[in-house]
Short mmCIF file of C-alpha atoms and ligand atoms in Angstrom, two decimals:
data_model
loop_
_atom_site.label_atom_id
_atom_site.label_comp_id
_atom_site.label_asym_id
_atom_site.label_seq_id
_atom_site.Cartn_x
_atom_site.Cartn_y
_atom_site.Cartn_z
CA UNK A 18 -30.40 5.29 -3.52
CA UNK A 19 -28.89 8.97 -4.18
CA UNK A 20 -26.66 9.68 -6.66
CA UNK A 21 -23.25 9.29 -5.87
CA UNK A 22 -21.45 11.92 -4.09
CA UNK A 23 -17.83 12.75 -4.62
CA UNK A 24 -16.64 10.61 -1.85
CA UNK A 25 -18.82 7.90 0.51
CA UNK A 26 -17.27 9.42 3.64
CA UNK A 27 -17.77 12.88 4.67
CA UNK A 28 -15.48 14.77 7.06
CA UNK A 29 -17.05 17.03 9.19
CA UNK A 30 -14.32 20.55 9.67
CA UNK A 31 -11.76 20.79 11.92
CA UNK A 32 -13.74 22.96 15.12
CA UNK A 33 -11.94 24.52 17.78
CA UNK A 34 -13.44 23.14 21.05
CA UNK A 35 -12.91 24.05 25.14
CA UNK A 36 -12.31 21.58 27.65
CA UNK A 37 -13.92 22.39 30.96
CA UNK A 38 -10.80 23.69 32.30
CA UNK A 39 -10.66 26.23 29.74
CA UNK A 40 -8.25 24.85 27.13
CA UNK A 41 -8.70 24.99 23.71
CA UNK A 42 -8.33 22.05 21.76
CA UNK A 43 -9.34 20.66 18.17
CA UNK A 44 -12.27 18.42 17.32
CA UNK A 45 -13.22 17.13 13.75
CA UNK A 46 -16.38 14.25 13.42
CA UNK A 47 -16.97 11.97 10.44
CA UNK A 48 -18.97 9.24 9.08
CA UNK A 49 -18.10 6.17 6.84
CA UNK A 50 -20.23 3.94 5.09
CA UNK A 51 -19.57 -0.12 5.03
CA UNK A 52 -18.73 -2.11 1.74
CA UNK A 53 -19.89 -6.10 1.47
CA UNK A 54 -17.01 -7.63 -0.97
CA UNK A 55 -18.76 -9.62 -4.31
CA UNK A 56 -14.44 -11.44 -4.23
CA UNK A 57 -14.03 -11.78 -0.48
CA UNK A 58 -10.27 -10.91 0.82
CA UNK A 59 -9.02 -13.60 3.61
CA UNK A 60 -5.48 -14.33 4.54
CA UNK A 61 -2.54 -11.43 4.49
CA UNK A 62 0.60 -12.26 3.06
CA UNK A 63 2.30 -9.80 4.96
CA UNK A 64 1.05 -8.59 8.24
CA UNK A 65 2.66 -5.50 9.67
CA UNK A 66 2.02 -3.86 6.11
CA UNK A 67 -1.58 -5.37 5.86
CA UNK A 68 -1.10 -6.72 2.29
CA UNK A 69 -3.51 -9.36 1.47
CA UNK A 70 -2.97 -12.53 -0.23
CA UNK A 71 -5.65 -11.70 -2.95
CA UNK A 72 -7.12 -8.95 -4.46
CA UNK A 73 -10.73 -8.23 -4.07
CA UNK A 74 -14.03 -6.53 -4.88
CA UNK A 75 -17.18 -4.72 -2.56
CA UNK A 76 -19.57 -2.56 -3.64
CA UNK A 77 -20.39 0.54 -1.14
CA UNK A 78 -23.39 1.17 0.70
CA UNK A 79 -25.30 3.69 0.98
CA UNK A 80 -23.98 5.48 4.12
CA UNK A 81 -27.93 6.58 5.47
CA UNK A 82 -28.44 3.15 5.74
CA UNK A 83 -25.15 1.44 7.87
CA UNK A 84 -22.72 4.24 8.80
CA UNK A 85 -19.39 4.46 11.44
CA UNK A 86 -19.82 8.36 13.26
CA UNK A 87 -16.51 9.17 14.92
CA UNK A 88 -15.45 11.88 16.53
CA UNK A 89 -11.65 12.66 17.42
CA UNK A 90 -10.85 15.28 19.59
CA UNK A 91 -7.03 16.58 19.93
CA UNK A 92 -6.83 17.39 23.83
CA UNK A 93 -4.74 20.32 24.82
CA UNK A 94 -3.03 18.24 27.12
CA UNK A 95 0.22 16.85 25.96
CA UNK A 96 1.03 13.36 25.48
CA UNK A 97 1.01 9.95 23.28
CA UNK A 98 -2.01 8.59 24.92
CA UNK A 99 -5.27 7.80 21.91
CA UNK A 100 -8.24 6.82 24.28
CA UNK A 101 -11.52 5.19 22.22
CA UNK A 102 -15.06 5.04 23.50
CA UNK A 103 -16.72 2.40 20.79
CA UNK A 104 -20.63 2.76 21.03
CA UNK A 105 -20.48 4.09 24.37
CA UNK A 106 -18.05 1.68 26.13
CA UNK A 107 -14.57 2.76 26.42
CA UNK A 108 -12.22 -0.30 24.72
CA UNK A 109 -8.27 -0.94 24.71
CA UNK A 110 -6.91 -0.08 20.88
CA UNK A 111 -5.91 -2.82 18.76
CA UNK A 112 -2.53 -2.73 17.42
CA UNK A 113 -3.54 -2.07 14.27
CA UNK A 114 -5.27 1.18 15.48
CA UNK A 115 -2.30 2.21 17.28
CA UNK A 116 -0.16 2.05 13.99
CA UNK A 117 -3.21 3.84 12.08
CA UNK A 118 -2.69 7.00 14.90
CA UNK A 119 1.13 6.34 15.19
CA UNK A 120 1.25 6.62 11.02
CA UNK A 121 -0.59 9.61 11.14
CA UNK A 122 0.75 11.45 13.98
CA UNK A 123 3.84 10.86 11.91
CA UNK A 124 2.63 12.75 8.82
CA UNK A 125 1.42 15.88 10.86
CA UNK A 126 4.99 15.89 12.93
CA UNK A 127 6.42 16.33 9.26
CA UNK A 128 4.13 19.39 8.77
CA UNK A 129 4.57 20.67 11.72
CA UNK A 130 8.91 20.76 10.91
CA UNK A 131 7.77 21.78 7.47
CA UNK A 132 5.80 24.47 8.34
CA UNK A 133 7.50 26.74 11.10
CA UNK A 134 4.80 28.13 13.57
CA UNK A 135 1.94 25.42 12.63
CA UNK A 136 0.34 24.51 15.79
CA UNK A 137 1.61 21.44 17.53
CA UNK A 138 -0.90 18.80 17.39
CA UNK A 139 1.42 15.83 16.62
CA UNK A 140 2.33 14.74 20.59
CA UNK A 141 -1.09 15.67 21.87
CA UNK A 142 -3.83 13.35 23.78
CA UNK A 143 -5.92 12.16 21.54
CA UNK A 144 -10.02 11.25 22.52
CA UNK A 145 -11.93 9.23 19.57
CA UNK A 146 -15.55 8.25 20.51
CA UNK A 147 -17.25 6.18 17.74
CA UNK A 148 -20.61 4.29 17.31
CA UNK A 149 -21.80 2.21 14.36
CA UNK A 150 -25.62 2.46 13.71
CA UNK A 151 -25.58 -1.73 13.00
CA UNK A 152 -24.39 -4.32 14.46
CA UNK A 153 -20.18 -4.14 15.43
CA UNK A 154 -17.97 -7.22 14.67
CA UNK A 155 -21.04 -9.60 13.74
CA UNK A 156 -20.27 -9.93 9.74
CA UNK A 157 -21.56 -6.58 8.74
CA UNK A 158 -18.00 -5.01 7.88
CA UNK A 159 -18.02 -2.46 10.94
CA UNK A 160 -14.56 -2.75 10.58
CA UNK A 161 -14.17 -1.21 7.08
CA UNK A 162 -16.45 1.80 8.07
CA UNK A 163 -14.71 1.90 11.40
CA UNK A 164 -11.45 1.63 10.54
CA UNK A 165 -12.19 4.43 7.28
CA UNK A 166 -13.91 6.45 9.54
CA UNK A 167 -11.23 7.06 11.94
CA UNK A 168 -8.79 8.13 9.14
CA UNK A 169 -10.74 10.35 7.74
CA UNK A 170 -11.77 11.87 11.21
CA UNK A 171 -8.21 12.28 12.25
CA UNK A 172 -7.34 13.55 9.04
CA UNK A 173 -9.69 16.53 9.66
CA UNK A 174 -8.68 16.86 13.66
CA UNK A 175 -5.06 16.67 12.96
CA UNK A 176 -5.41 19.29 10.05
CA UNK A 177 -3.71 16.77 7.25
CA UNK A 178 -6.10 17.29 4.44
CA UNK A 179 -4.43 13.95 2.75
CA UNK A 180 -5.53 12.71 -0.80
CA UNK A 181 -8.17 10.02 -0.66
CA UNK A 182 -6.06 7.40 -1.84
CA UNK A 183 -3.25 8.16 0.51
CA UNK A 184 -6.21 7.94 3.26
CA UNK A 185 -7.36 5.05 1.96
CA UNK A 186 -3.97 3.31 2.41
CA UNK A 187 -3.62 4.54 5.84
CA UNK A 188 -7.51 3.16 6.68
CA UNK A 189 -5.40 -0.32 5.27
CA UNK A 190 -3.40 -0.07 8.36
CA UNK A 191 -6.41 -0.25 10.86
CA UNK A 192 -8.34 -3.04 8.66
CA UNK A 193 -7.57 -4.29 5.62
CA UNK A 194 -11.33 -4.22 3.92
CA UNK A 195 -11.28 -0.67 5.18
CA UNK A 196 -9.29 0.85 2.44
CA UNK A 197 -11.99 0.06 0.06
CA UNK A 198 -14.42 2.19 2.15
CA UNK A 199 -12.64 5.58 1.37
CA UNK A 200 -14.44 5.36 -2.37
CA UNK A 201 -18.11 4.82 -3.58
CA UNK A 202 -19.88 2.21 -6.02
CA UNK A 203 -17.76 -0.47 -7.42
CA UNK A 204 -14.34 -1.02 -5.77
CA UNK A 205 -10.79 -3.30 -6.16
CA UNK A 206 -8.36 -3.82 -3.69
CA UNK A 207 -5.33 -5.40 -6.11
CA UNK A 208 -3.29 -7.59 -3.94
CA UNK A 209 -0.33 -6.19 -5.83
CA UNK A 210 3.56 -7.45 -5.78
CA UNK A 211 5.14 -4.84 -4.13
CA UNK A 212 6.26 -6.86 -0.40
CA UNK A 213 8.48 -4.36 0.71
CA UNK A 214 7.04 -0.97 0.18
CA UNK A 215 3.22 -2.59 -0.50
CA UNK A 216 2.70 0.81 -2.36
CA UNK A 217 0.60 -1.50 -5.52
CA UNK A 218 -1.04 -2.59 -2.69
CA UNK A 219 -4.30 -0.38 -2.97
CA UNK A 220 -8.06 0.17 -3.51
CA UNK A 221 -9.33 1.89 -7.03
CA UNK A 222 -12.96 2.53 -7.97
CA UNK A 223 -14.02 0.56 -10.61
CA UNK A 224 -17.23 2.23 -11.24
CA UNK A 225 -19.12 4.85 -9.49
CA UNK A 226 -22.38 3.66 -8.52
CA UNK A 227 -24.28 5.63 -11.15
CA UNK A 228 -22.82 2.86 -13.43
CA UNK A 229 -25.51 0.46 -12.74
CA UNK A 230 -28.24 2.37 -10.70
CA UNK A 231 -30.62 -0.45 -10.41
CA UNK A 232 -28.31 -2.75 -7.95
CA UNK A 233 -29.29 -2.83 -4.67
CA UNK A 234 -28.28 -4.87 -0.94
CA UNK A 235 -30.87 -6.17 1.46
CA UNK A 236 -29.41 -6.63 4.28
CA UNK A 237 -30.64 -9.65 6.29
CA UNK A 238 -29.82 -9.28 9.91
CA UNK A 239 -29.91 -13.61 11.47
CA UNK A 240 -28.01 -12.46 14.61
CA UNK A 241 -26.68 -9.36 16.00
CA UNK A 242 -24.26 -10.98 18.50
CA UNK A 243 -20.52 -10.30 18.29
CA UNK A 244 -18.62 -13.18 16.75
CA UNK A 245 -16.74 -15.67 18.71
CA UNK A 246 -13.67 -14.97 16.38
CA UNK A 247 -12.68 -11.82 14.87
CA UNK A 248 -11.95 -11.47 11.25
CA UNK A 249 -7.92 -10.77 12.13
CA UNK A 250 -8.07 -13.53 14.22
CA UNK A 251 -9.69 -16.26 11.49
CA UNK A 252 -8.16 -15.23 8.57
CA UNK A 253 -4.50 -15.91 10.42
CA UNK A 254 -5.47 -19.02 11.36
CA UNK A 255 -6.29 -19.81 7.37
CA UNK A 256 -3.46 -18.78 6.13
CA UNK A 257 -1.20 -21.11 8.69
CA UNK A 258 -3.29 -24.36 7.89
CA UNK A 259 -5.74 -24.08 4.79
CA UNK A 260 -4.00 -25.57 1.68
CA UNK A 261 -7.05 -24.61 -0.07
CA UNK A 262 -6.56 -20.99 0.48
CA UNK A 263 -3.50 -21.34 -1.49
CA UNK A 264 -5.36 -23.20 -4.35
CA UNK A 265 -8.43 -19.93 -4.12
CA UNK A 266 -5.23 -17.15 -4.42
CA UNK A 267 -3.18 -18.75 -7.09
CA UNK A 268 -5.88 -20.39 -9.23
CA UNK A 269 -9.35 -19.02 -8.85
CA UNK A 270 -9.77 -15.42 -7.34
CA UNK A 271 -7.35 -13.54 -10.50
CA UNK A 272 -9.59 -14.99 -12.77
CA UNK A 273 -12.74 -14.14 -10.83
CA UNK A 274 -11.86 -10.92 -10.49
CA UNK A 275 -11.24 -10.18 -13.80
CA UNK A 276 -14.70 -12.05 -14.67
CA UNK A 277 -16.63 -9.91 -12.31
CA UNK A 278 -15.12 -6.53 -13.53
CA UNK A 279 -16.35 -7.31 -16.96
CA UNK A 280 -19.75 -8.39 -15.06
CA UNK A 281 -19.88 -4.39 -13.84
CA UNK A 282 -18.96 -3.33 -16.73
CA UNK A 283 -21.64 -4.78 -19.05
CA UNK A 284 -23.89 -4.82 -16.14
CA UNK A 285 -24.78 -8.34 -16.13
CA UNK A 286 -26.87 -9.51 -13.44
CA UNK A 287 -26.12 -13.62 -14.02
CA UNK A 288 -22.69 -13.28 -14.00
CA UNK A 289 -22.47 -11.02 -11.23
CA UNK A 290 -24.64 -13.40 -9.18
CA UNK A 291 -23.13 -16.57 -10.12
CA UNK A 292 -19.64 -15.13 -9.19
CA UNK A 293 -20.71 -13.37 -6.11
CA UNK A 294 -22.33 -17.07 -4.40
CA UNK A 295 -19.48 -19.09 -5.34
CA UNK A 296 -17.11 -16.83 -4.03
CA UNK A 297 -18.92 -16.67 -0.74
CA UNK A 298 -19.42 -20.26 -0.72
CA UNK A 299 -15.48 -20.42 -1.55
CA UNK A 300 -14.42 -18.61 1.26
CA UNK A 301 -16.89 -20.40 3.98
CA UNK A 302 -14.84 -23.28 2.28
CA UNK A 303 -11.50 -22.16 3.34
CA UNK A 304 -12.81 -21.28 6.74
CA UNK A 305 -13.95 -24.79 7.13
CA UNK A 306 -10.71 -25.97 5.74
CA UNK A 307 -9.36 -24.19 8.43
CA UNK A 308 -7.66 -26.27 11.46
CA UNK A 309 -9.34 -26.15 13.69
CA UNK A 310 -12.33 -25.25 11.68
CA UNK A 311 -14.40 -21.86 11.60
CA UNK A 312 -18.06 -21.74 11.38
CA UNK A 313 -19.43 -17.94 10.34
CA UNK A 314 -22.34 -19.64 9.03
CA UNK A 315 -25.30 -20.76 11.21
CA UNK A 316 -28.83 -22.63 10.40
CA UNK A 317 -30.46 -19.27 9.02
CA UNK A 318 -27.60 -18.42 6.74
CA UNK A 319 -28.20 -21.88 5.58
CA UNK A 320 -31.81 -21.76 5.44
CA UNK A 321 -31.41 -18.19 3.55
CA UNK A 322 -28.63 -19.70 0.77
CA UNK A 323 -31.80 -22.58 0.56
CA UNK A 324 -34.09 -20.06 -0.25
CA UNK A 325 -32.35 -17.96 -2.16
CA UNK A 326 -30.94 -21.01 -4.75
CA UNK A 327 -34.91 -22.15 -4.67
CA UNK A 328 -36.53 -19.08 -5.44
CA UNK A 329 -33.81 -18.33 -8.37
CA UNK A 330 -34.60 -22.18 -9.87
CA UNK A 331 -38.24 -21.60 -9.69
CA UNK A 332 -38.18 -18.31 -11.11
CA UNK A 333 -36.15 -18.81 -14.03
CA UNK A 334 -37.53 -22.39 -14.77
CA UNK A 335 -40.05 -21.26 -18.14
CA UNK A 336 -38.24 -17.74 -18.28
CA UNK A 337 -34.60 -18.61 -19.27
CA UNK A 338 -33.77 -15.23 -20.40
CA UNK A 339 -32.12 -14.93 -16.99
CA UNK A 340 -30.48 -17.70 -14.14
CA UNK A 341 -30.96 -15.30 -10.92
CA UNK A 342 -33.21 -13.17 -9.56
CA UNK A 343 -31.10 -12.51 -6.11
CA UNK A 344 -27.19 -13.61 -4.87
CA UNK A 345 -26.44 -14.10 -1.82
CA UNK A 346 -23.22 -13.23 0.12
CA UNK A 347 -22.07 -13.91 3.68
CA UNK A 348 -19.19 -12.29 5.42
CA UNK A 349 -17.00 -13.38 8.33
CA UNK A 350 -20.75 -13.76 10.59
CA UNK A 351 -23.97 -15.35 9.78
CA UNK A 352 -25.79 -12.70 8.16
CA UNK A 353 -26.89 -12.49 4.78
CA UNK A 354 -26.36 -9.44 2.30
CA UNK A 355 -28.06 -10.16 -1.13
CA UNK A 356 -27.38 -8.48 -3.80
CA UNK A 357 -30.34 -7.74 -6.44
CA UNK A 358 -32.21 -5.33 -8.86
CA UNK A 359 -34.27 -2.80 -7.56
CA UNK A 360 -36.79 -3.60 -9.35
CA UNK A 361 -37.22 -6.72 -7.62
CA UNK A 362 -36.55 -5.82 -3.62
CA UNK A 363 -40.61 -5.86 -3.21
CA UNK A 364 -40.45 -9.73 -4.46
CA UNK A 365 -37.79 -10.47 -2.29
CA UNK A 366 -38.32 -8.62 0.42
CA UNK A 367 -42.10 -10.23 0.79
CA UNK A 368 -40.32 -13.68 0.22
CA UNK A 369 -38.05 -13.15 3.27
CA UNK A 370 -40.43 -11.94 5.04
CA UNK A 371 -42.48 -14.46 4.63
CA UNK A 372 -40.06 -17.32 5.38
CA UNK A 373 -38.35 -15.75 8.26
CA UNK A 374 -41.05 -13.65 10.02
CA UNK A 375 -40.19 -10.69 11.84
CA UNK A 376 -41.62 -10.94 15.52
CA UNK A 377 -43.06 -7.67 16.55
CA UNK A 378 -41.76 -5.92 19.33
CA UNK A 379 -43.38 -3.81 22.07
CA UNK A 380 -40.23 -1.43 22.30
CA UNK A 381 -36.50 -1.02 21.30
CA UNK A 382 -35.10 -3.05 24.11
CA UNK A 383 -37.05 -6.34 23.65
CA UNK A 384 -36.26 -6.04 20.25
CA UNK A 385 -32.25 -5.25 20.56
CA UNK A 386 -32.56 -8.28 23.60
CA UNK A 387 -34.44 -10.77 20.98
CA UNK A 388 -31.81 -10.16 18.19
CA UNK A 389 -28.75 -10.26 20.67
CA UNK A 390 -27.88 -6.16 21.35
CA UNK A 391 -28.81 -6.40 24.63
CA UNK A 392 -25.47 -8.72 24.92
CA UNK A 393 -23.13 -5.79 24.17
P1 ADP B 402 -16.71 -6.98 11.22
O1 ADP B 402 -17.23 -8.21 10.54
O2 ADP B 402 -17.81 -6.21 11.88
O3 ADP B 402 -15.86 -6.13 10.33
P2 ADP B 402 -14.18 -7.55 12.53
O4 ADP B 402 -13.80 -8.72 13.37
O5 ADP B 402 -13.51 -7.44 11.23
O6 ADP B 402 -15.77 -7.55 12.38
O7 ADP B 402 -13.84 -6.21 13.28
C1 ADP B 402 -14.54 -5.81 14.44
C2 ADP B 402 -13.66 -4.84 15.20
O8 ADP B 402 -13.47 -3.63 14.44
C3 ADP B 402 -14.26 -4.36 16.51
O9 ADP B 402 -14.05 -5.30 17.54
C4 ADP B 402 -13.48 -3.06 16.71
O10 ADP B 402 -12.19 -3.35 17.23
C5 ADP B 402 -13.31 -2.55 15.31
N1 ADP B 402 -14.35 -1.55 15.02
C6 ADP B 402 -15.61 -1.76 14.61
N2 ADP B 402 -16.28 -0.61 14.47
C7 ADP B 402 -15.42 0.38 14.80
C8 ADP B 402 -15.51 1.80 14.86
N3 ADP B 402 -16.64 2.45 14.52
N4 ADP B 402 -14.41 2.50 15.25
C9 ADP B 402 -13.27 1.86 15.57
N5 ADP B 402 -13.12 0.53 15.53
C10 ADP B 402 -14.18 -0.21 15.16
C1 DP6 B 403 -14.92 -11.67 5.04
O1 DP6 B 403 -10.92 -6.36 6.83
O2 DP6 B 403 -12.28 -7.30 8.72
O3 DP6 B 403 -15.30 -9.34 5.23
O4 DP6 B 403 -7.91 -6.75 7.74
O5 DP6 B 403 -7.88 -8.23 9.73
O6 DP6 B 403 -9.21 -6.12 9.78
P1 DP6 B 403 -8.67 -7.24 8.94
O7 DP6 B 403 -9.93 -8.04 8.41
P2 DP6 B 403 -11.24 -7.51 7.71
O8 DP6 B 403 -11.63 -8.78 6.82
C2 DP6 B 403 -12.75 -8.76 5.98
C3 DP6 B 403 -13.05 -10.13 5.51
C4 DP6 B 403 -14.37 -10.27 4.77
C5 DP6 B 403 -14.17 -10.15 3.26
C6 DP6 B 403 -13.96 -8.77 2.69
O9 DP6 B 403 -14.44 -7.78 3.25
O10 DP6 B 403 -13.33 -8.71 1.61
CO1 CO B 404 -14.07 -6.65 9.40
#
């Protein structure tokens, strides 16, 4: 762990670039880092502003370790085409991502009339090319750094130089977790009230990571495939048929997050662990409630919540000064992120190793075929 910068994502300057015809256009490259939420978010109450129907809580990795790089590139060649190459492959833009660019083209338009003489970027081609350095759509958040990443790197191509929290509502737009990845350590997203405007709608540090230096996430890789259904996708389909979502918003998750805010704050490890498992295990809950059902979890994330809830028994059995050693969380996929003190990764980390041995690999490609890559 470093200390924490300013800001998780850095924005690489806006560079003047040719094309191979000659022209002269603008380039600006970024990177992101990925949050895993402690209060999971799952179900909008109001899609075309992406307003959740809870509030939640991550904490922000470190960005050397899983990281978004995108690079957008304002082509001299008029138009409202946005073309995006995602680790190498060219893919269609959601929606979402089309209102992100559409939002943001809007914003530079009004500089552009603002400012007489500012060059005209606003109705230009746009080219993003992105790559994660982790798994995309499997449960790892590559949305949130995605989705972060792309704001800030148009923000720098396009020559906006917007506040972070203005950014960090426009991320929203792309993917909701996203707008938490536009600040570092401890971070809210407040549902908030506001349906029309959603402007109480947004993400606020709670603490920088310095707060509590000793917490650290293992990330536990079961499968690198891409998920059968996409976060978007699922959490829709809980909202239309899970009455128990509705019993989570109203009843549990307000309370929860004001529990694990005081957890940060007085840095206690039990209650941040106890919270952080039972709100995972909450929202696999809903996802089963879900009609037809959704499975993120598979026999290893199983097999890991086994061994985590053993070790933590075992451990703490004579010394009762503490309940857990390590907490578990799972996102929308099947692998694990635990959350522990750094003083005790070497425990852990021989532990999982030991239960869940890591085949070794003659090269990179038998590896990346063995834990599903070579798929993508
Ligand atoms: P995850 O659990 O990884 O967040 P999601 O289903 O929420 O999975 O989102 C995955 C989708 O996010 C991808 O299919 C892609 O559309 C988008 N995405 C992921 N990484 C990036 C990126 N670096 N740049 C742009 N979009 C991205
Ligand atoms: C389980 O932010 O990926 O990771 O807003 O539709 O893009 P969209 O969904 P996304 O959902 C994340 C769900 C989660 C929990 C969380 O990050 O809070
Ligand atoms: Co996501």
């Amino acid at each position: 762990k470093k200390q924490a910068a300013a800001s998780p994502v850095e924005a690489g300057s806006n560079k003047r670039a040719r094309e191979t015809d000659g022209a002269v256009t603008h380039e600006a490259t970024a990177t992101a880092p990925v949050n895993i939420a402690v209060i999971k978010y799952w179900g909008k109450r109001n899609e075309a502003l992406m307003l959740p129907t809870n509030s939640s809580l991550s904490l922000t990795l470190d960005q050397d370790q899983l990281q978004s790089r995108t690079s957008v590139r304002v082509r001299a060649e008029r138009g409202d085409a946005v073309r995006l190459w995602l680790n190498g492959r060219e893919e269609k833009l959601s929606a979402r991502m089309l209102n992100l660019v559409a939002a943001m083209r809007r914003l530079r338009r009004e500089k552009e009339e603002e400012a007489k003489g500012a060059e005209e970027l606003a109705s230009r081609v746009l080219h993003v090319a992105s790559v994660n350095n982790f798994p995309t759509a499997a449960g790892l958040a590559s949305s949130a750094s995605g989705l972060a990443c792309l704001a800030v790197a148009l923000d720098a191509a396009l020559g906006l130089d917007l506040p972070r929290a203005q950014l960090s509502a426009l991320a929203r737009l792309g993917s909701g977790s996203a707008c938490r990845s536009l600040f570092g350590g401890f971070v809210a997203w407040d549902a908030g009230v506001n349906n029309a405007t959603g402007a109480d709608s947004v993400a606020r540090q709670v603490a920088p990571e310095t707060h509590w230096p000793a917490m650290c996430a293992l990330v536990l890789v079961a499968s690198a495939d891409q998920k059968e259904m996409p976060s978007s996708r699922g959490m829709q389909a809980t909202v239309d048929t899970s009455p128990l979502l509705l019993h989570r918003a109203a009843h549990v998750v307000p309370e929860r997050m004001r529990a694990i805010e005081r957890a940060i704050r007085d840095t206690d490890f039990d209650a941040f662990a106890e919270l952080t498992m039972r709100d995972s295990n909450q929202f696999h809950a809903v996802c089963l409630d879900t009609f037809p059902p959704i499975f993120y979890l598979n026999s290893v994330s199983q097999a890991v919540i086994a061994l985590v809830t053993r070790y933590n028994e075992l451990k703490h059995a004579k010394d009762s000064s503490r309940r857990f050693t390590a907490a578990y969380t799972f996102d929308a996929g099947p692998n694990a992120v635990l959350y522990l003190l750094k003083e005790d990764v070497p425990e852990v980390l021989r532990l999982v190793n030991a239960f869940f041995p890591h085949p070794s690999f003659a090269n990179d490609n038998d590896r990346d075929e063995y834990y599903g890559q070579a798929k993508k």
